Amino acid sequence: MSIVFRLPRALSAWGSPVFAATLKSEIEALAAGSLPLDWATTQGGRVAEERFTVSVLGTADAGAALHVRIMVFFTEIVGGCSCGDAPLKVPAHGKLRLEISKCDASVRCVPLPEQ
């Protein structure tokens, strides 16, 4: 996966008690579609262009980067499943590892499919 955004506030908060809350707030403020979540759809649909929520699962200092595991809760849009072929909204989730560069706060996203 490539760099899709930067998290400068979260990087500045690293090591403080407000890191997780700052990270969560900064990620949830991203535009819909900013996170690579297509791989996490389970109904053959697509990721809705709606807000998502994030839970921080774990953090680690990996030298030149911070590694943060998150769970992202989003809505999947499944086409043609209901009366009149109207799309159906289904709750979905997916895990990502964010690799936040300590140099410039750029982020590399790595999908973490469930085993």
CSV table of N, CA and C in Angstrom, one decimal:
chain,number,residue,atom,x,y,z
A,1,MET,N,0.8,-1.2,0.0
A,1,MET,CA,0.0,0.0,0.0
A,1,MET,C,0.9,1.2,0.0
A,2,SER,N,0.4,2.3,-0.5
A,2,SER,CA,1.2,3.5,-0.6
A,2,SER,C,0.7,4.5,0.5
A,3,ILE,N,1.5,5.6,0.6
A,3,ILE,CA,1.1,6.6,1.5
A,3,ILE,C,-0.1,7.3,1.1
A,4,VAL,N,-1.1,7.4,1.9
A,4,VAL,CA,-2.4,8.0,1.5
A,4,VAL,C,-2.7,9.3,2.3
A,5,PHE,N,-2.0,9.6,3.4
A,5,PHE,CA,-2.2,10.8,4.2
A,5,PHE,C,-1.1,10.9,5.2
A,6,ARG,N,-1.2,12.0,6.0
A,6,ARG,CA,-0.2,12.3,7.0
A,6,ARG,C,-1.0,12.5,8.4
A,7,LEU,N,-0.3,12.2,9.5
A,7,LEU,CA,-0.9,12.3,10.8
A,7,LEU,C,0.1,13.1,11.7
A,8,PRO,N,0.3,14.4,11.4
A,8,PRO,CA,1.2,15.2,12.2
A,8,PRO,C,0.8,15.4,13.7
A,9,ARG,N,-0.5,15.6,14.0
A,9,ARG,CA,-0.9,15.7,15.4
A,9,ARG,C,-0.6,14.5,16.2
A,10,ALA,N,-0.9,13.3,15.6
A,10,ALA,CA,-0.7,12.1,16.3
A,10,ALA,C,0.8,11.8,16.5
A,11,LEU,N,1.6,12.1,15.5
A,11,LEU,CA,3.1,12.0,15.7
A,11,LEU,C,3.6,12.9,16.9
A,12,SER,N,3.1,14.1,16.9
A,12,SER,CA,3.5,15.0,18.0
A,12,SER,C,3.0,14.5,19.4
A,13,ALA,N,1.9,13.8,19.4
A,13,ALA,CA,1.4,13.3,20.7
A,13,ALA,C,2.0,12.0,21.1
A,14,TRP,N,2.9,11.4,20.3
A,14,TRP,CA,3.5,10.1,20.6
A,14,TRP,C,4.1,10.1,22.0
A,15,GLY,N,3.9,9.1,22.8
A,15,GLY,CA,4.5,9.0,24.1
A,15,GLY,C,3.8,9.7,25.2
A,16,SER,N,2.7,10.4,24.8
A,16,SER,CA,1.9,11.1,25.8
A,16,SER,C,0.6,10.4,26.1
A,17,PRO,N,0.0,10.7,27.2
A,17,PRO,CA,-1.3,10.0,27.5
A,17,PRO,C,-2.4,10.3,26.5
A,18,VAL,N,-2.3,11.3,25.7
A,18,VAL,CA,-3.4,11.7,24.8
A,18,VAL,C,-3.1,11.1,23.3
A,19,PHE,N,-2.1,10.3,23.2
A,19,PHE,CA,-1.8,9.8,21.8
A,19,PHE,C,-2.9,9.1,21.2
A,20,ALA,N,-3.5,8.1,21.9
A,20,ALA,CA,-4.6,7.3,21.3
A,20,ALA,C,-5.8,8.2,20.9
A,21,ALA,N,-6.2,9.1,21.8
A,21,ALA,CA,-7.3,10.0,21.5
A,21,ALA,C,-7.0,10.9,20.3
A,22,THR,N,-5.7,11.4,20.3
A,22,THR,CA,-5.3,12.3,19.2
A,22,THR,C,-5.3,11.6,17.9
A,23,LEU,N,-4.8,10.4,17.9
A,23,LEU,CA,-4.7,9.5,16.7
A,23,LEU,C,-6.1,9.2,16.2
A,24,LYS,N,-7.0,8.8,17.1
A,24,LYS,CA,-8.4,8.5,16.7
A,24,LYS,C,-9.1,9.7,16.1
A,25,SER,N,-8.9,10.9,16.7
A,25,SER,CA,-9.6,12.1,16.3
A,25,SER,C,-9.0,12.5,14.9
A,26,GLU,N,-7.7,12.4,14.7
A,26,GLU,CA,-7.1,12.8,13.4
A,26,GLU,C,-7.5,11.9,12.3
A,27,ILE,N,-7.6,10.6,12.6
A,27,ILE,CA,-8.0,9.6,11.5
A,27,ILE,C,-9.5,9.8,11.2
A,28,GLU,N,-10.3,9.9,12.2
A,28,GLU,CA,-11.7,10.1,12.0
A,28,GLU,C,-12.1,11.4,11.3
A,29,ALA,N,-11.2,12.4,11.3
A,29,ALA,CA,-11.4,13.6,10.6
A,29,ALA,C,-11.0,13.5,9.1
A,30,LEU,N,-10.4,12.4,8.7
A,30,LEU,CA,-10.0,12.3,7.3
A,30,LEU,C,-11.3,12.2,6.4
A,31,ALA,N,-11.2,12.5,5.1
A,31,ALA,CA,-12.3,12.4,4.2
A,31,ALA,C,-12.7,11.0,4.0
A,32,ALA,N,-13.9,10.7,3.8
A,32,ALA,CA,-14.4,9.4,3.5
A,32,ALA,C,-13.6,8.8,2.3
A,33,GLY,N,-13.3,7.6,2.4
A,33,GLY,CA,-12.5,7.0,1.3
A,33,GLY,C,-11.0,7.1,1.4
A,34,SER,N,-10.5,7.8,2.5
A,34,SER,CA,-9.1,8.0,2.7
A,34,SER,C,-8.4,6.7,3.1
A,35,LEU,N,-9.1,5.8,3.8
A,35,LEU,CA,-8.4,4.6,4.2
A,35,LEU,C,-8.7,3.5,3.2
A,36,PRO,N,-7.7,2.7,2.9
A,36,PRO,CA,-7.8,1.6,2.0
A,36,PRO,C,-8.6,0.4,2.6
A,37,LEU,N,-9.9,0.3,2.4
A,37,LEU,CA,-10.7,-0.7,3.1
A,37,LEU,C,-11.4,-1.6,2.1
A,38,ASP,N,-11.3,-1.5,0.8
A,38,ASP,CA,-12.0,-2.3,-0.1
A,38,ASP,C,-11.8,-3.8,0.2
A,39,TRP,N,-10.6,-4.2,0.6
A,39,TRP,CA,-10.3,-5.6,0.9
A,39,TRP,C,-11.1,-6.1,2.0
A,40,ALA,N,-11.7,-5.2,2.9
A,40,ALA,CA,-12.4,-5.7,4.1
A,40,ALA,C,-13.9,-5.9,3.8
A,41,THR,N,-14.4,-5.6,2.6
A,41,THR,CA,-15.8,-5.8,2.4
A,41,THR,C,-16.1,-7.3,2.3
A,42,THR,N,-17.2,-7.7,2.8
A,42,THR,CA,-17.5,-9.2,2.9
A,42,THR,C,-18.7,-9.6,2.1
A,43,GLN,N,-19.5,-8.6,1.6
A,43,GLN,CA,-20.7,-8.9,0.9
A,43,GLN,C,-20.7,-8.6,-0.6
A,44,GLY,N,-19.4,-8.4,-1.1
A,44,GLY,CA,-19.3,-8.1,-2.5
A,44,GLY,C,-19.6,-6.7,-2.9
A,45,GLY,N,-19.7,-5.8,-1.9
A,45,GLY,CA,-20.1,-4.5,-2.1
A,45,GLY,C,-18.9,-3.5,-2.1
A,46,ARG,N,-19.1,-2.3,-1.8
A,46,ARG,CA,-18.1,-1.3,-1.8
A,46,ARG,C,-18.2,-0.5,-0.5
A,47,VAL,N,-17.1,0.2,-0.2
A,47,VAL,CA,-17.0,1.0,1.0
A,47,VAL,C,-17.8,2.3,0.8
A,48,ALA,N,-18.8,2.6,1.7
A,48,ALA,CA,-19.6,3.8,1.6
A,48,ALA,C,-18.8,5.0,1.8
A,49,GLU,N,-19.2,6.1,1.1
A,49,GLU,CA,-18.5,7.4,1.2
A,49,GLU,C,-19.1,8.1,2.4
A,50,GLU,N,-19.0,7.5,3.6
A,50,GLU,CA,-19.5,8.0,4.8
A,50,GLU,C,-18.4,8.0,5.9
A,51,ARG,N,-18.6,8.6,7.0
A,51,ARG,CA,-17.7,8.7,8.1
A,51,ARG,C,-17.5,7.3,8.6
A,52,PHE,N,-16.4,7.0,9.2
A,52,PHE,CA,-16.0,5.8,9.8
A,52,PHE,C,-15.5,6.1,11.2
A,53,THR,N,-15.5,5.0,12.1
A,53,THR,CA,-15.0,5.2,13.4
A,53,THR,C,-13.8,4.3,13.6
A,54,VAL,N,-12.9,4.6,14.5
A,54,VAL,CA,-11.6,3.9,14.7
A,54,VAL,C,-11.5,3.5,16.2
A,55,SER,N,-10.9,2.3,16.4
A,55,SER,CA,-10.5,1.9,17.7
A,55,SER,C,-9.0,1.6,17.6
A,56,VAL,N,-8.2,2.1,18.5
A,56,VAL,CA,-6.8,1.8,18.5
A,56,VAL,C,-6.6,0.5,19.3
A,57,LEU,N,-5.9,-0.5,18.6
A,57,LEU,CA,-5.7,-1.8,19.2
A,57,LEU,C,-4.4,-2.0,19.8
A,58,GLY,N,-3.4,-1.3,19.3
A,58,GLY,CA,-2.0,-1.5,19.8
A,58,GLY,C,-1.0,-0.5,19.1
A,59,THR,N,0.1,-0.2,19.8
A,59,THR,CA,1.1,0.7,19.3
A,59,THR,C,2.5,0.1,19.6
A,60,ALA,N,3.4,0.4,18.7
A,60,ALA,CA,4.8,0.0,18.9
A,60,ALA,C,5.7,1.0,18.2
A,61,ASP,N,6.9,1.3,18.9
A,61,ASP,CA,7.9,2.1,18.3
A,61,ASP,C,8.8,1.2,17.5
A,62,ALA,N,8.8,1.4,16.2
A,62,ALA,CA,9.6,0.5,15.3
A,62,ALA,C,10.8,1.3,14.7
A,63,GLY,N,11.4,2.1,15.5
A,63,GLY,CA,12.6,2.8,15.1
A,63,GLY,C,12.3,4.1,14.3
A,64,ALA,N,12.3,4.0,13.0
A,64,ALA,CA,12.0,5.1,12.1
A,64,ALA,C,10.5,5.4,11.9
A,65,ALA,N,9.7,4.5,12.5
A,65,ALA,CA,8.3,4.7,12.3
A,65,ALA,C,7.5,4.2,13.6
A,66,LEU,N,6.3,4.6,13.7
A,66,LEU,CA,5.4,4.1,14.7
A,66,LEU,C,4.5,3.1,14.0
A,67,HIS,N,4.3,1.9,14.6
A,67,HIS,CA,3.4,1.0,14.1
A,67,HIS,C,2.1,1.0,15.0
A,68,VAL,N,1.0,1.2,14.4
A,68,VAL,CA,-0.2,1.3,15.1
A,68,VAL,C,-1.3,0.4,14.5
A,69,ARG,N,-1.8,-0.5,15.3
A,69,ARG,CA,-2.9,-1.4,14.8
A,69,ARG,C,-4.2,-0.7,15.1
A,70,ILE,N,-5.1,-0.6,14.1
A,70,ILE,CA,-6.4,0.0,14.4
A,70,ILE,C,-7.5,-0.9,13.8
A,71,MET,N,-8.7,-0.8,14.3
A,71,MET,CA,-9.9,-1.4,13.8
A,71,MET,C,-10.7,-0.3,13.3
A,72,VAL,N,-11.1,-0.4,12.0
A,72,VAL,CA,-12.0,0.7,11.4
A,72,VAL,C,-13.4,0.1,11.2
A,73,PHE,N,-14.4,0.8,11.7
A,73,PHE,CA,-15.8,0.4,11.5
A,73,PHE,C,-16.4,1.3,10.4
A,74,PHE,N,-16.9,0.7,9.4
A,74,PHE,CA,-17.4,1.5,8.3
A,74,PHE,C,-18.7,0.8,7.7
A,75,THR,N,-19.3,1.4,6.7
A,75,THR,CA,-20.5,0.9,6.1
A,75,THR,C,-20.2,0.4,4.7
A,76,GLU,N,-20.6,-0.8,4.4
A,76,GLU,CA,-20.5,-1.4,3.1
A,76,GLU,C,-21.8,-1.3,2.4
A,77,ILE,N,-21.7,-0.9,1.1
A,77,ILE,CA,-22.9,-0.7,0.3
A,77,ILE,C,-23.0,-1.9,-0.6
A,78,VAL,N,-24.0,-2.7,-0.5
A,78,VAL,CA,-24.2,-3.9,-1.4
A,78,VAL,C,-25.4,-3.6,-2.3
A,79,GLY,N,-25.1,-3.7,-3.6
A,79,GLY,CA,-26.1,-3.3,-4.6
A,79,GLY,C,-27.1,-4.5,-4.9
A,80,GLY,N,-28.3,-4.1,-5.2
A,80,GLY,CA,-29.3,-5.0,-5.7
A,80,GLY,C,-29.8,-6.2,-4.7
A,81,CYS,N,-29.7,-5.9,-3.4
A,81,CYS,CA,-30.1,-7.0,-2.5
A,81,CYS,C,-31.5,-6.9,-1.9
A,82,SER,N,-32.1,-5.7,-2.1
A,82,SER,CA,-33.4,-5.6,-1.4
A,82,SER,C,-34.5,-5.3,-2.5
A,83,CYS,N,-35.7,-5.0,-2.0
A,83,CYS,CA,-36.8,-4.8,-2.9
A,83,CYS,C,-36.5,-3.6,-3.8
A,84,GLY,N,-36.8,-3.8,-5.1
A,84,GLY,CA,-36.6,-2.7,-6.0
A,84,GLY,C,-35.1,-2.5,-6.4
A,85,ASP,N,-34.3,-3.4,-6.1
A,85,ASP,CA,-32.8,-3.3,-6.3
A,85,ASP,C,-32.1,-2.1,-5.6
A,86,ALA,N,-32.7,-1.6,-4.6
A,86,ALA,CA,-32.1,-0.5,-3.8
A,86,ALA,C,-30.9,-1.1,-3.1
A,87,PRO,N,-29.8,-0.3,-3.0
A,87,PRO,CA,-28.6,-0.8,-2.3
A,87,PRO,C,-28.9,-1.0,-0.8
A,88,LEU,N,-28.2,-2.0,-0.2
A,88,LEU,CA,-28.3,-2.3,1.2
A,88,LEU,C,-27.1,-1.8,1.9
A,89,LYS,N,-27.2,-1.2,3.1
A,89,LYS,CA,-26.1,-0.7,3.9
A,89,LYS,C,-25.9,-1.8,5.0
A,90,VAL,N,-24.6,-2.3,5.0
A,90,VAL,CA,-24.2,-3.3,6.0
A,90,VAL,C,-23.0,-2.8,6.8
A,91,PRO,N,-23.1,-3.0,8.2
A,91,PRO,CA,-22.0,-2.6,9.0
A,91,PRO,C,-20.8,-3.5,8.7
A,92,ALA,N,-19.6,-3.0,8.6
A,92,ALA,CA,-18.4,-3.8,8.3
A,92,ALA,C,-17.2,-3.2,9.1
A,93,HIS,N,-16.1,-4.0,9.1
A,93,HIS,CA,-14.9,-3.6,9.8
A,93,HIS,C,-13.7,-4.2,9.2
A,94,GLY,N,-12.6,-3.6,9.5
A,94,GLY,CA,-11.3,-4.1,9.0
A,94,GLY,C,-10.2,-3.6,9.8
A,95,LYS,N,-9.1,-4.4,10.0
A,95,LYS,CA,-7.9,-4.0,10.7
A,95,LYS,C,-6.9,-3.5,9.8
A,96,LEU,N,-6.2,-2.5,10.2
A,96,LEU,CA,-5.1,-1.9,9.5
A,96,LEU,C,-3.9,-1.7,10.4
A,97,ARG,N,-2.7,-1.8,9.9
A,97,ARG,CA,-1.5,-1.4,10.6
A,97,ARG,C,-1.1,-0.1,9.9
A,98,LEU,N,-1.0,1.0,10.7
A,98,LEU,CA,-0.5,2.2,10.1
A,98,LEU,C,1.0,2.3,10.5
A,99,GLU,N,1.8,2.6,9.5
A,99,GLU,CA,3.2,2.8,9.7
A,99,GLU,C,3.4,4.3,9.5
A,100,ILE,N,3.6,5.0,10.7
A,100,ILE,CA,3.7,6.5,10.7
A,100,ILE,C,5.2,6.9,10.7
A,101,SER,N,5.6,7.5,9.7
A,101,SER,CA,7.0,7.9,9.6
A,101,SER,C,7.3,9.0,10.7
A,102,LYS,N,8.4,8.8,11.5
A,102,LYS,CA,8.8,9.8,12.5
A,102,LYS,C,9.4,11.0,11.8
A,103,CYS,N,9.8,10.9,10.6
A,103,CYS,CA,10.4,12.0,9.8
A,103,CYS,C,9.4,13.0,9.4
A,104,ASP,N,8.3,12.6,8.8
A,104,ASP,CA,7.4,13.5,8.2
A,104,ASP,C,5.9,13.2,8.4
A,105,ALA,N,5.6,12.3,9.3
A,105,ALA,CA,4.3,11.9,9.7
A,105,ALA,C,3.5,11.3,8.5
A,106,SER,N,4.2,10.9,7.4
A,106,SER,CA,3.5,10.2,6.3
A,106,SER,C,3.1,8.8,6.8
A,107,VAL,N,2.0,8.3,6.2
A,107,VAL,CA,1.5,7.0,6.7
A,107,VAL,C,1.4,6.0,5.5
A,108,ARG,N,1.9,4.8,5.9
A,108,ARG,CA,1.7,3.7,5.0
A,108,ARG,C,0.7,2.7,5.6
A,109,CYS,N,-0.3,2.3,4.9
A,109,CYS,CA,-1.3,1.5,5.5
A,109,CYS,C,-1.1,0.0,5.0
A,110,VAL,N,-1.2,-0.9,5.9
A,110,VAL,CA,-1.1,-2.3,5.6
A,110,VAL,C,-2.3,-3.0,6.1
A,111,PRO,N,-3.1,-3.7,5.2
A,111,PRO,CA,-4.3,-4.4,5.7
A,111,PRO,C,-3.8,-5.6,6.6
A,112,LEU,N,-4.6,-5.9,7.6
A,112,LEU,CA,-4.4,-7.0,8.5
A,112,LEU,C,-5.6,-7.9,8.4
A,113,PRO,N,-5.8,-8.7,7.3
A,113,PRO,CA,-6.9,-9.6,7.2
A,113,PRO,C,-7.0,-10.5,8.4
A,114,GLU,N,-8.2,-10.8,8.8
A,114,GLU,CA,-8.5,-11.7,10.0
A,114,GLU,C,-8.1,-13.1,9.6
A,115,GLN,N,-7.5,-13.8,10.5
A,115,GLN,CA,-7.0,-15.2,10.3
A,115,GLN,C,-8.2,-16.2,10.3
